[in-house]
């Protein structure tokens, strides 16, 4: 590994071109998030209103029908709207990654977003600068630097999805517990529990269950990919690395990026507020881990130069 092999990811990810891609992707993600948030809001309002209507005997049939229809709309029609915005955001993120890691574009994943559309979306961005998107990998040789960036993306997303999934588990458990308490207090039969509680609240419950299953599925996929990276990196040290192993790692970058892309297509989302609460802690933890890898590759290389 020569000095020329050292990746300049940290410099390039902060140039105007890559920052523009991140800004555009964030705008598209925000639009998808707004659509998904509206979906949750509608499901929750309909569920609460339908459950309240159950208290009035004459409104019970209407409440049940409303709950079922709302569930159909939020589970079948709404996802297509979210998907359109999400797919554009995923393509923009893919353009950022492939450009940053100097990977070839895979046409099977879709077409690149035209520059004019990127510029238009980026102009709507009003957040922070989004500098240093990936870890500080300065001094770590390529393709190990790119692999570590992919690893960070995988573990970051998997961890926040798992954390959100547990909140959904708690919410669903509370929903079921409330239903059982009401059923016992009112001395309902099972059919009454299903018709007068489950059906009216089905929009929110089904959405939570669907999100839980999707979050767990994506998290498992990303965890599996991260574990494979860990297995590869554990066998690589400055003493054991060879050009053949580095070539294999380079070939794996594109294949792994394809899998990351496909996992991003899943429209299940983590709420922004929840993500922002975790962000500082996650960034600190990941930077500490980056320093660990730098101590292996950068410090060891400097030591060998000194010898």
PDB file of C-alpha atoms in Angstrom:
ATOM      1  CA  UNK A   1       0.000   0.000   0.000  1.00  0.00           C
ATOM      2  CA  UNK A   2       1.528   3.261  -1.127  1.00  0.00           C
ATOM      3  CA  UNK A   3       0.610   6.791  -0.026  1.00  0.00           C
ATOM      4  CA  UNK A   4      -1.359   7.106  -3.288  1.00  0.00           C
ATOM      5  CA  UNK A   5      -3.715   4.383  -2.091  1.00  0.00           C
ATOM      6  CA  UNK A   6      -4.798   6.461   0.866  1.00  0.00           C
ATOM      7  CA  UNK A   7      -8.414   7.457   0.273  1.00  0.00           C
ATOM      8  CA  UNK A   8      -9.385  11.141   0.332  1.00  0.00           C
ATOM      9  CA  UNK A   9     -13.005  10.428   1.262  1.00  0.00           C
ATOM     10  CA  UNK A  10     -13.049  13.098   3.948  1.00  0.00           C
ATOM     11  CA  UNK A  11     -12.026  15.828   1.519  1.00  0.00           C
ATOM     12  CA  UNK A  12     -14.276  14.791  -1.352  1.00  0.00           C
ATOM     13  CA  UNK A  13     -17.406  14.240   0.725  1.00  0.00           C
ATOM     14  CA  UNK A  14     -17.274  17.908   1.720  1.00  0.00           C
ATOM     15  CA  UNK A  15     -16.844  19.377  -1.766  1.00  0.00           C
ATOM     16  CA  UNK A  16     -19.673  21.283  -3.464  1.00  0.00           C
ATOM     17  CA  UNK A  17     -20.748  18.404  -5.714  1.00  0.00           C
ATOM     18  CA  UNK A  18     -21.188  15.872  -2.926  1.00  0.00           C
ATOM     19  CA  UNK A  19     -22.765  18.330  -0.505  1.00  0.00           C
ATOM     20  CA  UNK A  20     -25.284  19.209  -3.236  1.00  0.00           C
ATOM     21  CA  UNK A  21     -26.192  15.533  -3.615  1.00  0.00           C
ATOM     22  CA  UNK A  22     -26.702  15.183   0.136  1.00  0.00           C
ATOM     23  CA  UNK A  23     -28.882  18.283   0.264  1.00  0.00           C
ATOM     24  CA  UNK A  24     -31.015  17.057  -2.637  1.00  0.00           C
ATOM     25  CA  UNK A  25     -31.352  13.592  -1.098  1.00  0.00           C
ATOM     26  CA  UNK A  26     -32.368  15.100   2.230  1.00  0.00           C
ATOM     27  CA  UNK A  27     -35.108  17.170   0.564  1.00  0.00           C
ATOM     28  CA  UNK A  28     -36.515  14.075  -1.142  1.00  0.00           C
ATOM     29  CA  UNK A  29     -36.275  12.074   2.091  1.00  0.00           C
ATOM     30  CA  UNK A  30     -38.085  14.885   3.913  1.00  0.00           C
ATOM     31  CA  UNK A  31     -40.932  14.780   1.407  1.00  0.00           C
ATOM     32  CA  UNK A  32     -41.242  11.024   1.839  1.00  0.00           C
ATOM     33  CA  UNK A  33     -41.161  11.531   5.605  1.00  0.00           C
ATOM     34  CA  UNK A  34     -43.968  14.107   5.413  1.00  0.00           C
ATOM     35  CA  UNK A  35     -46.131  11.710   3.408  1.00  0.00           C
ATOM     36  CA  UNK A  36     -45.429   8.908   5.866  1.00  0.00           C
ATOM     37  CA  UNK A  37     -46.084  11.161   8.873  1.00  0.00           C
ATOM     38  CA  UNK A  38     -49.430  12.151   7.363  1.00  0.00           C
ATOM     39  CA  UNK A  39     -50.192   8.465   6.965  1.00  0.00           C
ATOM     40  CA  UNK A  40     -49.553   7.826  10.654  1.00  0.00           C
ATOM     41  CA  UNK A  41     -51.553  10.896  11.657  1.00  0.00           C
ATOM     42  CA  UNK A  42     -54.576   9.884   9.592  1.00  0.00           C
ATOM     43  CA  UNK A  43     -54.411   6.310  10.892  1.00  0.00           C
ATOM     44  CA  UNK A  44     -54.207   7.507  14.498  1.00  0.00           C
ATOM     45  CA  UNK A  45     -57.018  10.062  14.180  1.00  0.00           C
ATOM     46  CA  UNK A  46     -59.332   7.588  12.443  1.00  0.00           C
ATOM     47  CA  UNK A  47     -58.556   4.930  15.053  1.00  0.00           C
ATOM     48  CA  UNK A  48     -59.262   7.218  18.002  1.00  0.00           C
ATOM     49  CA  UNK A  49     -62.402   8.680  16.420  1.00  0.00           C
ATOM     50  CA  UNK A  50     -63.736   5.252  15.467  1.00  0.00           C
ATOM     51  CA  UNK A  51     -63.066   3.892  18.941  1.00  0.00           C
ATOM     52  CA  UNK A  52     -64.888   6.868  20.476  1.00  0.00           C
ATOM     53  CA  UNK A  53     -67.818   6.275  18.123  1.00  0.00           C
ATOM     54  CA  UNK A  54     -68.149   2.737  19.484  1.00  0.00           C
ATOM     55  CA  UNK A  55     -69.508   4.291  22.691  1.00  0.00           C
ATOM     56  CA  UNK A  56     -72.598   5.337  20.729  1.00  0.00           C
ATOM     57  CA  UNK A  57     -74.483   2.170  19.698  1.00  0.00           C
ATOM     58  CA  UNK A  58     -75.974   3.732  16.569  1.00  0.00           C
ATOM     59  CA  UNK A  59     -72.514   4.667  15.289  1.00  0.00           C
ATOM     60  CA  UNK A  60     -70.863   1.283  15.842  1.00  0.00           C
ATOM     61  CA  UNK A  61     -71.415  -0.050  12.290  1.00  0.00           C
ATOM     62  CA  UNK A  62     -70.051   3.185  10.832  1.00  0.00           C
ATOM     63  CA  UNK A  63     -67.022   3.065  13.127  1.00  0.00           C
ATOM     64  CA  UNK A  64     -66.207  -0.507  12.128  1.00  0.00           C
ATOM     65  CA  UNK A  65     -66.586   0.197   8.404  1.00  0.00           C
ATOM     66  CA  UNK A  66     -64.531   3.389   8.679  1.00  0.00           C
ATOM     67  CA  UNK A  67     -61.725   1.539  10.440  1.00  0.00           C
ATOM     68  CA  UNK A  68     -61.589  -1.180   7.795  1.00  0.00           C
ATOM     69  CA  UNK A  69     -61.696   1.274   4.857  1.00  0.00           C
ATOM     70  CA  UNK A  70     -59.012   3.487   6.414  1.00  0.00           C
ATOM     71  CA  UNK A  71     -56.821   0.431   6.932  1.00  0.00           C
ATOM     72  CA  UNK A  72     -57.192  -0.516   3.274  1.00  0.00           C
ATOM     73  CA  UNK A  73     -56.209   2.977   2.135  1.00  0.00           C
ATOM     74  CA  UNK A  74     -53.233   3.371   4.471  1.00  0.00           C
ATOM     75  CA  UNK A  75     -51.913  -0.117   3.738  1.00  0.00           C
ATOM     76  CA  UNK A  76     -52.403  -0.326  -0.036  1.00  0.00           C
ATOM     77  CA  UNK A  77     -52.711   3.129  -1.599  1.00  0.00           C
ATOM     78  CA  UNK A  78     -50.589   5.364   0.630  1.00  0.00           C
ATOM     79  CA  UNK A  79     -47.329   3.343   0.328  1.00  0.00           C
ATOM     80  CA  UNK A  80     -47.191   4.031  -3.416  1.00  0.00           C
ATOM     81  CA  UNK A  81     -47.098   7.775  -2.769  1.00  0.00           C
ATOM     82  CA  UNK A  82     -44.303   7.409  -0.219  1.00  0.00           C
ATOM     83  CA  UNK A  83     -42.385   5.097  -2.532  1.00  0.00           C
ATOM     84  CA  UNK A  84     -42.136   7.668  -5.322  1.00  0.00           C
ATOM     85  CA  UNK A  85     -40.379  10.196  -3.096  1.00  0.00           C
ATOM     86  CA  UNK A  86     -38.301   7.535  -1.357  1.00  0.00           C
ATOM     87  CA  UNK A  87     -36.986   6.063  -4.615  1.00  0.00           C
ATOM     88  CA  UNK A  88     -35.720   9.460  -5.797  1.00  0.00           C
ATOM     89  CA  UNK A  89     -33.966   9.993  -2.457  1.00  0.00           C
ATOM     90  CA  UNK A  90     -32.375   6.531  -2.623  1.00  0.00           C
ATOM     91  CA  UNK A  91     -31.064   7.176  -6.140  1.00  0.00           C
ATOM     92  CA  UNK A  92     -29.519  10.448  -4.982  1.00  0.00           C
ATOM     93  CA  UNK A  93     -27.869   8.730  -2.034  1.00  0.00           C
ATOM     94  CA  UNK A  94     -26.565   6.064  -4.413  1.00  0.00           C
ATOM     95  CA  UNK A  95     -25.079   8.748  -6.647  1.00  0.00           C
ATOM     96  CA  UNK A  96     -23.367  10.239  -3.615  1.00  0.00           C
ATOM     97  CA  UNK A  97     -21.921   6.905  -2.492  1.00  0.00           C
ATOM     98  CA  UNK A  98     -20.785   5.684  -5.902  1.00  0.00           C
ATOM     99  CA  UNK A  99     -19.130   9.011  -6.673  1.00  0.00           C
ATOM    100  CA  UNK A 100     -17.483   9.205  -3.265  1.00  0.00           C
ATOM    101  CA  UNK A 101     -16.242   5.609  -3.327  1.00  0.00           C
ATOM    102  CA  UNK A 102     -15.392   5.816  -7.060  1.00  0.00           C
ATOM    103  CA  UNK A 103     -17.636   2.873  -7.909  1.00  0.00           C
ATOM    104  CA  UNK A 104     -19.164   2.242 -11.305  1.00  0.00           C
ATOM    105  CA  UNK A 105     -22.878   2.990 -11.652  1.00  0.00           C
ATOM    106  CA  UNK A 106     -25.089  -0.103 -11.804  1.00  0.00           C
ATOM    107  CA  UNK A 107     -27.760   0.628 -14.463  1.00  0.00           C
ATOM    108  CA  UNK A 108     -29.895  -2.233 -13.136  1.00  0.00           C
ATOM    109  CA  UNK A 109     -30.649  -0.107 -10.070  1.00  0.00           C
ATOM    110  CA  UNK A 110     -32.109   2.744 -12.090  1.00  0.00           C
ATOM    111  CA  UNK A 111     -31.037   5.862 -13.938  1.00  0.00           C
ATOM    112  CA  UNK A 112     -29.060   8.683 -12.429  1.00  0.00           C
ATOM    113  CA  UNK A 113     -31.049  11.723 -11.374  1.00  0.00           C
ATOM    114  CA  UNK A 114     -30.353  14.556 -13.874  1.00  0.00           C
ATOM    115  CA  UNK A 115     -28.183  17.381 -12.576  1.00  0.00           C
ATOM    116  CA  UNK A 116     -30.922  19.956 -13.163  1.00  0.00           C
ATOM    117  CA  UNK A 117     -33.217  18.037 -10.810  1.00  0.00           C
ATOM    118  CA  UNK A 118     -30.444  17.664  -8.250  1.00  0.00           C
ATOM    119  CA  UNK A 119     -29.821  21.414  -8.275  1.00  0.00           C
ATOM    120  CA  UNK A 120     -33.538  22.148  -8.019  1.00  0.00           C
ATOM    121  CA  UNK A 121     -33.979  19.874  -4.993  1.00  0.00           C
ATOM    122  CA  UNK A 122     -30.782  21.072  -3.319  1.00  0.00           C
ATOM    123  CA  UNK A 123     -31.977  24.697  -3.498  1.00  0.00           C
ATOM    124  CA  UNK A 124     -34.913  23.765  -1.277  1.00  0.00           C
ATOM    125  CA  UNK A 125     -32.635  22.472   1.477  1.00  0.00           C
ATOM    126  CA  UNK A 126     -32.676  24.530   4.670  1.00  0.00           C
ATOM    127  CA  UNK A 127     -30.832  22.338   7.183  1.00  0.00           C
ATOM    128  CA  UNK A 128     -27.235  22.178   8.403  1.00  0.00           C
ATOM    129  CA  UNK A 129     -24.258  21.844   6.072  1.00  0.00           C
ATOM    130  CA  UNK A 130     -24.136  18.036   6.239  1.00  0.00           C
ATOM    131  CA  UNK A 131     -20.370  18.028   6.320  1.00  0.00           C
ATOM    132  CA  UNK A 132     -18.425  14.898   7.269  1.00  0.00           C
ATOM    133  CA  UNK A 133     -21.249  12.543   6.321  1.00  0.00           C
ATOM    134  CA  UNK A 134     -19.017   9.509   6.760  1.00  0.00           C
ATOM    135  CA  UNK A 135     -16.349   8.677   9.299  1.00  0.00           C
ATOM    136  CA  UNK A 136     -12.971  10.325   9.471  1.00  0.00           C
ATOM    137  CA  UNK A 137     -11.013   7.642   7.593  1.00  0.00           C
ATOM    138  CA  UNK A 138      -8.029   9.773   6.651  1.00  0.00           C
ATOM    139  CA  UNK A 139      -4.904   7.670   6.444  1.00  0.00           C
ATOM    140  CA  UNK A 140      -6.744   4.357   6.134  1.00  0.00           C
ATOM    141  CA  UNK A 141      -5.889   2.701   2.805  1.00  0.00           C
ATOM    142  CA  UNK A 142      -8.384   2.063   0.030  1.00  0.00           C
ATOM    143  CA  UNK A 143     -10.526  -0.098  -0.211  1.00  0.00           C
ATOM    144  CA  UNK A 144     -10.574  -0.524   3.568  1.00  0.00           C
ATOM    145  CA  UNK A 145     -11.635   3.112   3.998  1.00  0.00           C
ATOM    146  CA  UNK A 146     -14.660   2.663   1.717  1.00  0.00           C
ATOM    147  CA  UNK A 147     -15.547  -0.605   3.412  1.00  0.00           C
ATOM    148  CA  UNK A 148     -15.547   1.104   6.802  1.00  0.00           C
ATOM    149  CA  UNK A 149     -17.859   3.809   5.453  1.00  0.00           C
ATOM    150  CA  UNK A 150     -20.259   1.166   4.171  1.00  0.00           C
ATOM    151  CA  UNK A 151     -20.032  -0.548   7.536  1.00  0.00           C
ATOM    152  CA  UNK A 152     -20.884   2.679   9.352  1.00  0.00           C
ATOM    153  CA  UNK A 153     -23.937   3.175   7.153  1.00  0.00           C
ATOM    154  CA  UNK A 154     -25.128  -0.368   7.826  1.00  0.00           C
ATOM    155  CA  UNK A 155     -24.675  -0.390  11.588  1.00  0.00           C
ATOM    156  CA  UNK A 156     -26.078   3.137  12.006  1.00  0.00           C
ATOM    157  CA  UNK A 157     -29.270   2.342  10.116  1.00  0.00           C
ATOM    158  CA  UNK A 158     -29.699  -1.109  11.656  1.00  0.00           C
ATOM    159  CA  UNK A 159     -29.288   0.228  15.194  1.00  0.00           C
ATOM    160  CA  UNK A 160     -31.817   3.037  14.825  1.00  0.00           C
ATOM    161  CA  UNK A 161     -34.325   0.719  13.146  1.00  0.00           C
ATOM    162  CA  UNK A 162     -33.972  -1.818  15.949  1.00  0.00           C
ATOM    163  CA  UNK A 163     -34.398   0.915  18.547  1.00  0.00           C
ATOM    164  CA  UNK A 164     -37.552   2.187  16.832  1.00  0.00           C
ATOM    165  CA  UNK A 165     -38.869  -1.360  16.378  1.00  0.00           C
ATOM    166  CA  UNK A 166     -38.763  -1.880  20.143  1.00  0.00           C
ATOM    167  CA  UNK A 167     -40.873   1.259  20.604  1.00  0.00           C
ATOM    168  CA  UNK A 168     -43.390  -0.216  18.186  1.00  0.00           C
ATOM    169  CA  UNK A 169     -43.410  -3.470  20.166  1.00  0.00           C
ATOM    170  CA  UNK A 170     -44.212  -1.510  23.323  1.00  0.00           C
ATOM    171  CA  UNK A 171     -46.944   0.411  21.513  1.00  0.00           C
ATOM    172  CA  UNK A 172     -48.570  -2.733  20.123  1.00  0.00           C
ATOM    173  CA  UNK A 173     -48.368  -4.432  23.511  1.00  0.00           C
ATOM    174  CA  UNK A 174     -50.078  -1.410  25.093  1.00  0.00           C
ATOM    175  CA  UNK A 175     -52.764  -1.465  22.377  1.00  0.00           C
ATOM    176  CA  UNK A 176     -53.454  -5.138  23.009  1.00  0.00           C
ATOM    177  CA  UNK A 177     -53.406  -4.673  26.782  1.00  0.00           C
ATOM    178  CA  UNK A 178     -55.895  -1.795  26.633  1.00  0.00           C
ATOM    179  CA  UNK A 179     -58.186  -3.885  24.458  1.00  0.00           C
ATOM    180  CA  UNK A 180     -58.115  -6.782  26.889  1.00  0.00           C
ATOM    181  CA  UNK A 181     -58.787  -4.504  29.869  1.00  0.00           C
ATOM    182  CA  UNK A 182     -61.754  -2.887  28.112  1.00  0.00           C
ATOM    183  CA  UNK A 183     -63.029  -6.298  27.053  1.00  0.00           C
ATOM    184  CA  UNK A 184     -62.852  -7.690  30.584  1.00  0.00           C
ATOM    185  CA  UNK A 185     -64.364  -4.571  32.143  1.00  0.00           C
ATOM    186  CA  UNK A 186     -67.260  -4.546  29.677  1.00  0.00           C
ATOM    187  CA  UNK A 187     -67.559  -8.344  29.772  1.00  0.00           C
ATOM    188  CA  UNK A 188     -67.294  -8.581  26.005  1.00  0.00           C
ATOM    189  CA  UNK A 189     -67.225 -11.787  24.047  1.00  0.00           C
ATOM    190  CA  UNK A 190     -64.284 -12.377  21.691  1.00  0.00           C
ATOM    191  CA  UNK A 191     -66.288 -11.258  18.658  1.00  0.00           C
ATOM    192  CA  UNK A 192     -67.139  -8.008  20.427  1.00  0.00           C
ATOM    193  CA  UNK A 193     -63.451  -7.396  21.146  1.00  0.00           C
ATOM    194  CA  UNK A 194     -62.624  -7.958  17.489  1.00  0.00           C
ATOM    195  CA  UNK A 195     -65.502  -5.903  16.074  1.00  0.00           C
ATOM    196  CA  UNK A 196     -65.749  -3.074  18.607  1.00  0.00           C
ATOM    197  CA  UNK A 197     -62.068  -2.607  19.465  1.00  0.00           C
ATOM    198  CA  UNK A 198     -59.749  -4.230  16.940  1.00  0.00           C
ATOM    199  CA  UNK A 199     -61.642  -3.179  13.788  1.00  0.00           C
ATOM    200  CA  UNK A 200     -62.007   0.535  14.723  1.00  0.00           C
ATOM    201  CA  UNK A 201     -58.356   0.818  15.772  1.00  0.00           C
ATOM    202  CA  UNK A 202     -57.044  -1.344  12.936  1.00  0.00           C
ATOM    203  CA  UNK A 203     -55.597   1.575  10.894  1.00  0.00           C
ATOM    204  CA  UNK A 204     -53.067   2.462  13.604  1.00  0.00           C
ATOM    205  CA  UNK A 205     -52.459  -1.107  14.771  1.00  0.00           C
ATOM    206  CA  UNK A 206     -51.879  -2.540  11.296  1.00  0.00           C
ATOM    207  CA  UNK A 207     -49.583   0.334  10.384  1.00  0.00           C
ATOM    208  CA  UNK A 208     -47.533  -0.196  13.545  1.00  0.00           C
ATOM    209  CA  UNK A 209     -47.326  -3.948  12.926  1.00  0.00           C
ATOM    210  CA  UNK A 210     -46.358  -3.479   9.287  1.00  0.00           C
ATOM    211  CA  UNK A 211     -43.681  -0.966  10.233  1.00  0.00           C
ATOM    212  CA  UNK A 212     -42.366  -3.271  12.957  1.00  0.00           C
ATOM    213  CA  UNK A 213     -41.959  -6.186  10.545  1.00  0.00           C
ATOM    214  CA  UNK A 214     -40.336  -4.003   7.887  1.00  0.00           C
ATOM    215  CA  UNK A 215     -37.967  -2.333  10.337  1.00  0.00           C
ATOM    216  CA  UNK A 216     -36.855  -5.675  11.733  1.00  0.00           C
ATOM    217  CA  UNK A 217     -36.422  -7.145   8.239  1.00  0.00           C
ATOM    218  CA  UNK A 218     -34.249  -4.266   7.011  1.00  0.00           C
ATOM    219  CA  UNK A 219     -32.280  -4.241  10.272  1.00  0.00           C
ATOM    220  CA  UNK A 220     -31.535  -7.969   9.951  1.00  0.00           C
ATOM    221  CA  UNK A 221     -30.401  -7.546   6.345  1.00  0.00           C
ATOM    222  CA  UNK A 222     -28.045  -4.724   7.269  1.00  0.00           C
ATOM    223  CA  UNK A 223     -26.764  -6.522  10.347  1.00  0.00           C
ATOM    224  CA  UNK A 224     -25.913  -9.572   8.232  1.00  0.00           C
ATOM    225  CA  UNK A 225     -23.984  -7.395   5.783  1.00  0.00           C
ATOM    226  CA  UNK A 226     -22.150  -5.668   8.614  1.00  0.00           C
ATOM    227  CA  UNK A 227     -21.199  -9.003  10.195  1.00  0.00           C
ATOM    228  CA  UNK A 228     -19.714 -10.167   6.899  1.00  0.00           C
ATOM    229  CA  UNK A 229     -17.646  -6.995   6.758  1.00  0.00           C
ATOM    230  CA  UNK A 230     -16.449  -7.628  10.310  1.00  0.00           C
ATOM    231  CA  UNK A 231     -15.395 -11.164   9.400  1.00  0.00           C
ATOM    232  CA  UNK A 232     -13.392  -9.806   6.482  1.00  0.00           C
ATOM    233  CA  UNK A 233     -11.761  -7.001   8.431  1.00  0.00           C
ATOM    234  CA  UNK A 234     -10.796  -9.291  11.306  1.00  0.00           C
ATOM    235  CA  UNK A 235      -8.579 -11.242   8.928  1.00  0.00           C
ATOM    236  CA  UNK A 236      -6.897  -8.082   7.645  1.00  0.00           C
ATOM    237  CA  UNK A 237      -4.059  -6.384   9.474  1.00  0.00           C
ATOM    238  CA  UNK A 238      -1.108  -4.335   8.225  1.00  0.00           C
ATOM    239  CA  UNK A 239       1.003  -7.475   8.690  1.00  0.00           C
ATOM    240  CA  UNK A 240      -1.283  -9.900   6.827  1.00  0.00           C
ATOM    241  CA  UNK A 241      -2.776  -7.707   4.097  1.00  0.00           C
ATOM    242  CA  UNK A 242      -1.863  -8.513   0.509  1.00  0.00           C
ATOM    243  CA  UNK A 243      -2.728  -6.997  -2.842  1.00  0.00           C
ATOM    244  CA  UNK A 244      -4.870 -10.035  -3.609  1.00  0.00           C
ATOM    245  CA  UNK A 245      -6.961  -9.458  -0.472  1.00  0.00           C
ATOM    246  CA  UNK A 246      -7.306  -5.773  -1.278  1.00  0.00           C
ATOM    247  CA  UNK A 247      -8.476  -6.634  -4.798  1.00  0.00           C
ATOM    248  CA  UNK A 248     -11.105  -8.974  -3.359  1.00  0.00           C
ATOM    249  CA  UNK A 249     -12.257  -6.233  -1.007  1.00  0.00           C
ATOM    250  CA  UNK A 250     -12.499  -3.800  -3.920  1.00  0.00           C
ATOM    251  CA  UNK A 251     -14.667  -6.222  -5.910  1.00  0.00           C
ATOM    252  CA  UNK A 252     -16.942  -6.694  -2.897  1.00  0.00           C
ATOM    253  CA  UNK A 253     -17.612  -2.947  -2.629  1.00  0.00           C
ATOM    254  CA  UNK A 254     -19.913  -2.792  -5.665  1.00  0.00           C
ATOM    255  CA  UNK A 255     -21.809  -5.980  -4.765  1.00  0.00           C
ATOM    256  CA  UNK A 256     -22.318  -4.760  -1.214  1.00  0.00           C
ATOM    257  CA  UNK A 257     -23.407  -1.342  -2.437  1.00  0.00           C
ATOM    258  CA  UNK A 258     -26.128  -3.012  -4.529  1.00  0.00           C
ATOM    259  CA  UNK A 259     -27.481  -4.697  -1.414  1.00  0.00           C
ATOM    260  CA  UNK A 260     -27.349  -1.446   0.540  1.00  0.00           C
ATOM    261  CA  UNK A 261     -29.275   0.272  -2.261  1.00  0.00           C
ATOM    262  CA  UNK A 262     -32.014  -2.359  -2.271  1.00  0.00           C
ATOM    263  CA  UNK A 263     -32.366  -2.231   1.499  1.00  0.00           C
ATOM    264  CA  UNK A 264     -32.855   1.544   1.273  1.00  0.00           C
ATOM    265  CA  UNK A 265     -35.808   1.076  -1.072  1.00  0.00           C
ATOM    266  CA  UNK A 266     -37.916  -0.155   1.819  1.00  0.00           C
ATOM    267  CA  UNK A 267     -40.275   2.695   2.627  1.00  0.00           C
ATOM    268  CA  UNK A 268     -40.484   1.951   6.369  1.00  0.00           C
ATOM    269  CA  UNK A 269     -39.089   5.053   8.028  1.00  0.00           C
ATOM    270  CA  UNK A 270     -37.830   6.111  11.431  1.00  0.00           C
ATOM    271  CA  UNK A 271     -39.385   9.409  12.627  1.00  0.00           C
ATOM    272  CA  UNK A 272     -37.060  12.414  12.392  1.00  0.00           C
ATOM    273  CA  UNK A 273     -37.483  13.316  16.056  1.00  0.00           C
ATOM    274  CA  UNK A 274     -36.470   9.832  17.128  1.00  0.00           C
ATOM    275  CA  UNK A 275     -33.478   9.888  14.765  1.00  0.00           C
ATOM    276  CA  UNK A 276     -32.369  13.306  16.029  1.00  0.00           C
ATOM    277  CA  UNK A 277     -32.499  12.106  19.642  1.00  0.00           C
ATOM    278  CA  UNK A 278     -30.090   9.287  18.811  1.00  0.00           C
ATOM    279  CA  UNK A 279     -27.854  11.226  16.448  1.00  0.00           C
ATOM    280  CA  UNK A 280     -25.319  12.751  18.851  1.00  0.00           C
ATOM    281  CA  UNK A 281     -24.811   9.494  20.751  1.00  0.00           C
ATOM    282  CA  UNK A 282     -24.467   7.487  17.542  1.00  0.00           C
ATOM    283  CA  UNK A 283     -21.998   9.954  16.013  1.00  0.00           C
ATOM    284  CA  UNK A 284     -19.824   9.863  19.130  1.00  0.00           C
ATOM    285  CA  UNK A 285     -19.836   6.070  19.256  1.00  0.00           C
ATOM    286  CA  UNK A 286     -19.011   5.717  15.570  1.00  0.00           C
ATOM    287  CA  UNK A 287     -16.178   8.216  15.730  1.00  0.00           C
ATOM    288  CA  UNK A 288     -14.638   6.319  18.643  1.00  0.00           C
ATOM    289  CA  UNK A 289     -14.844   3.176  16.541  1.00  0.00           C
ATOM    290  CA  UNK A 290     -13.236   5.005  13.619  1.00  0.00           C
ATOM    291  CA  UNK A 291     -10.341   5.973  15.865  1.00  0.00           C
ATOM    292  CA  UNK A 292      -9.971   2.296  16.752  1.00  0.00           C
ATOM    293  CA  UNK A 293      -9.547   1.333  13.103  1.00  0.00           C
ATOM    294  CA  UNK A 294      -7.218   4.266  12.498  1.00  0.00           C
ATOM    295  CA  UNK A 295      -5.066   3.091  15.390  1.00  0.00           C
ATOM    296  CA  UNK A 296      -4.722  -0.241  13.601  1.00  0.00           C
ATOM    297  CA  UNK A 297      -3.952   1.046  10.108  1.00  0.00           C
ATOM    298  CA  UNK A 298      -2.581   4.568  10.399  1.00  0.00           C
ATOM    299  CA  UNK A 299      -0.551   4.251  13.601  1.00  0.00           C
ATOM    300  CA  UNK A 300       0.869   0.903  12.517  1.00  0.00           C
ATOM    301  CA  UNK A 301       1.858   2.270   9.121  1.00  0.00           C
ATOM    302  CA  UNK A 302       3.557   5.269  10.735  1.00  0.00           C
ATOM    303  CA  UNK A 303       5.362   2.977  13.164  1.00  0.00           C
ATOM    304  CA  UNK A 304       6.658   0.809  10.345  1.00  0.00           C
ATOM    305  CA  UNK A 305       7.870   3.891   8.494  1.00  0.00           C
ATOM    306  CA  UNK A 306       9.723   4.939  11.620  1.00  0.00           C
ATOM    307  CA  UNK A 307      11.390   1.553  11.810  1.00  0.00           C
TER     308      UNK A 307
END
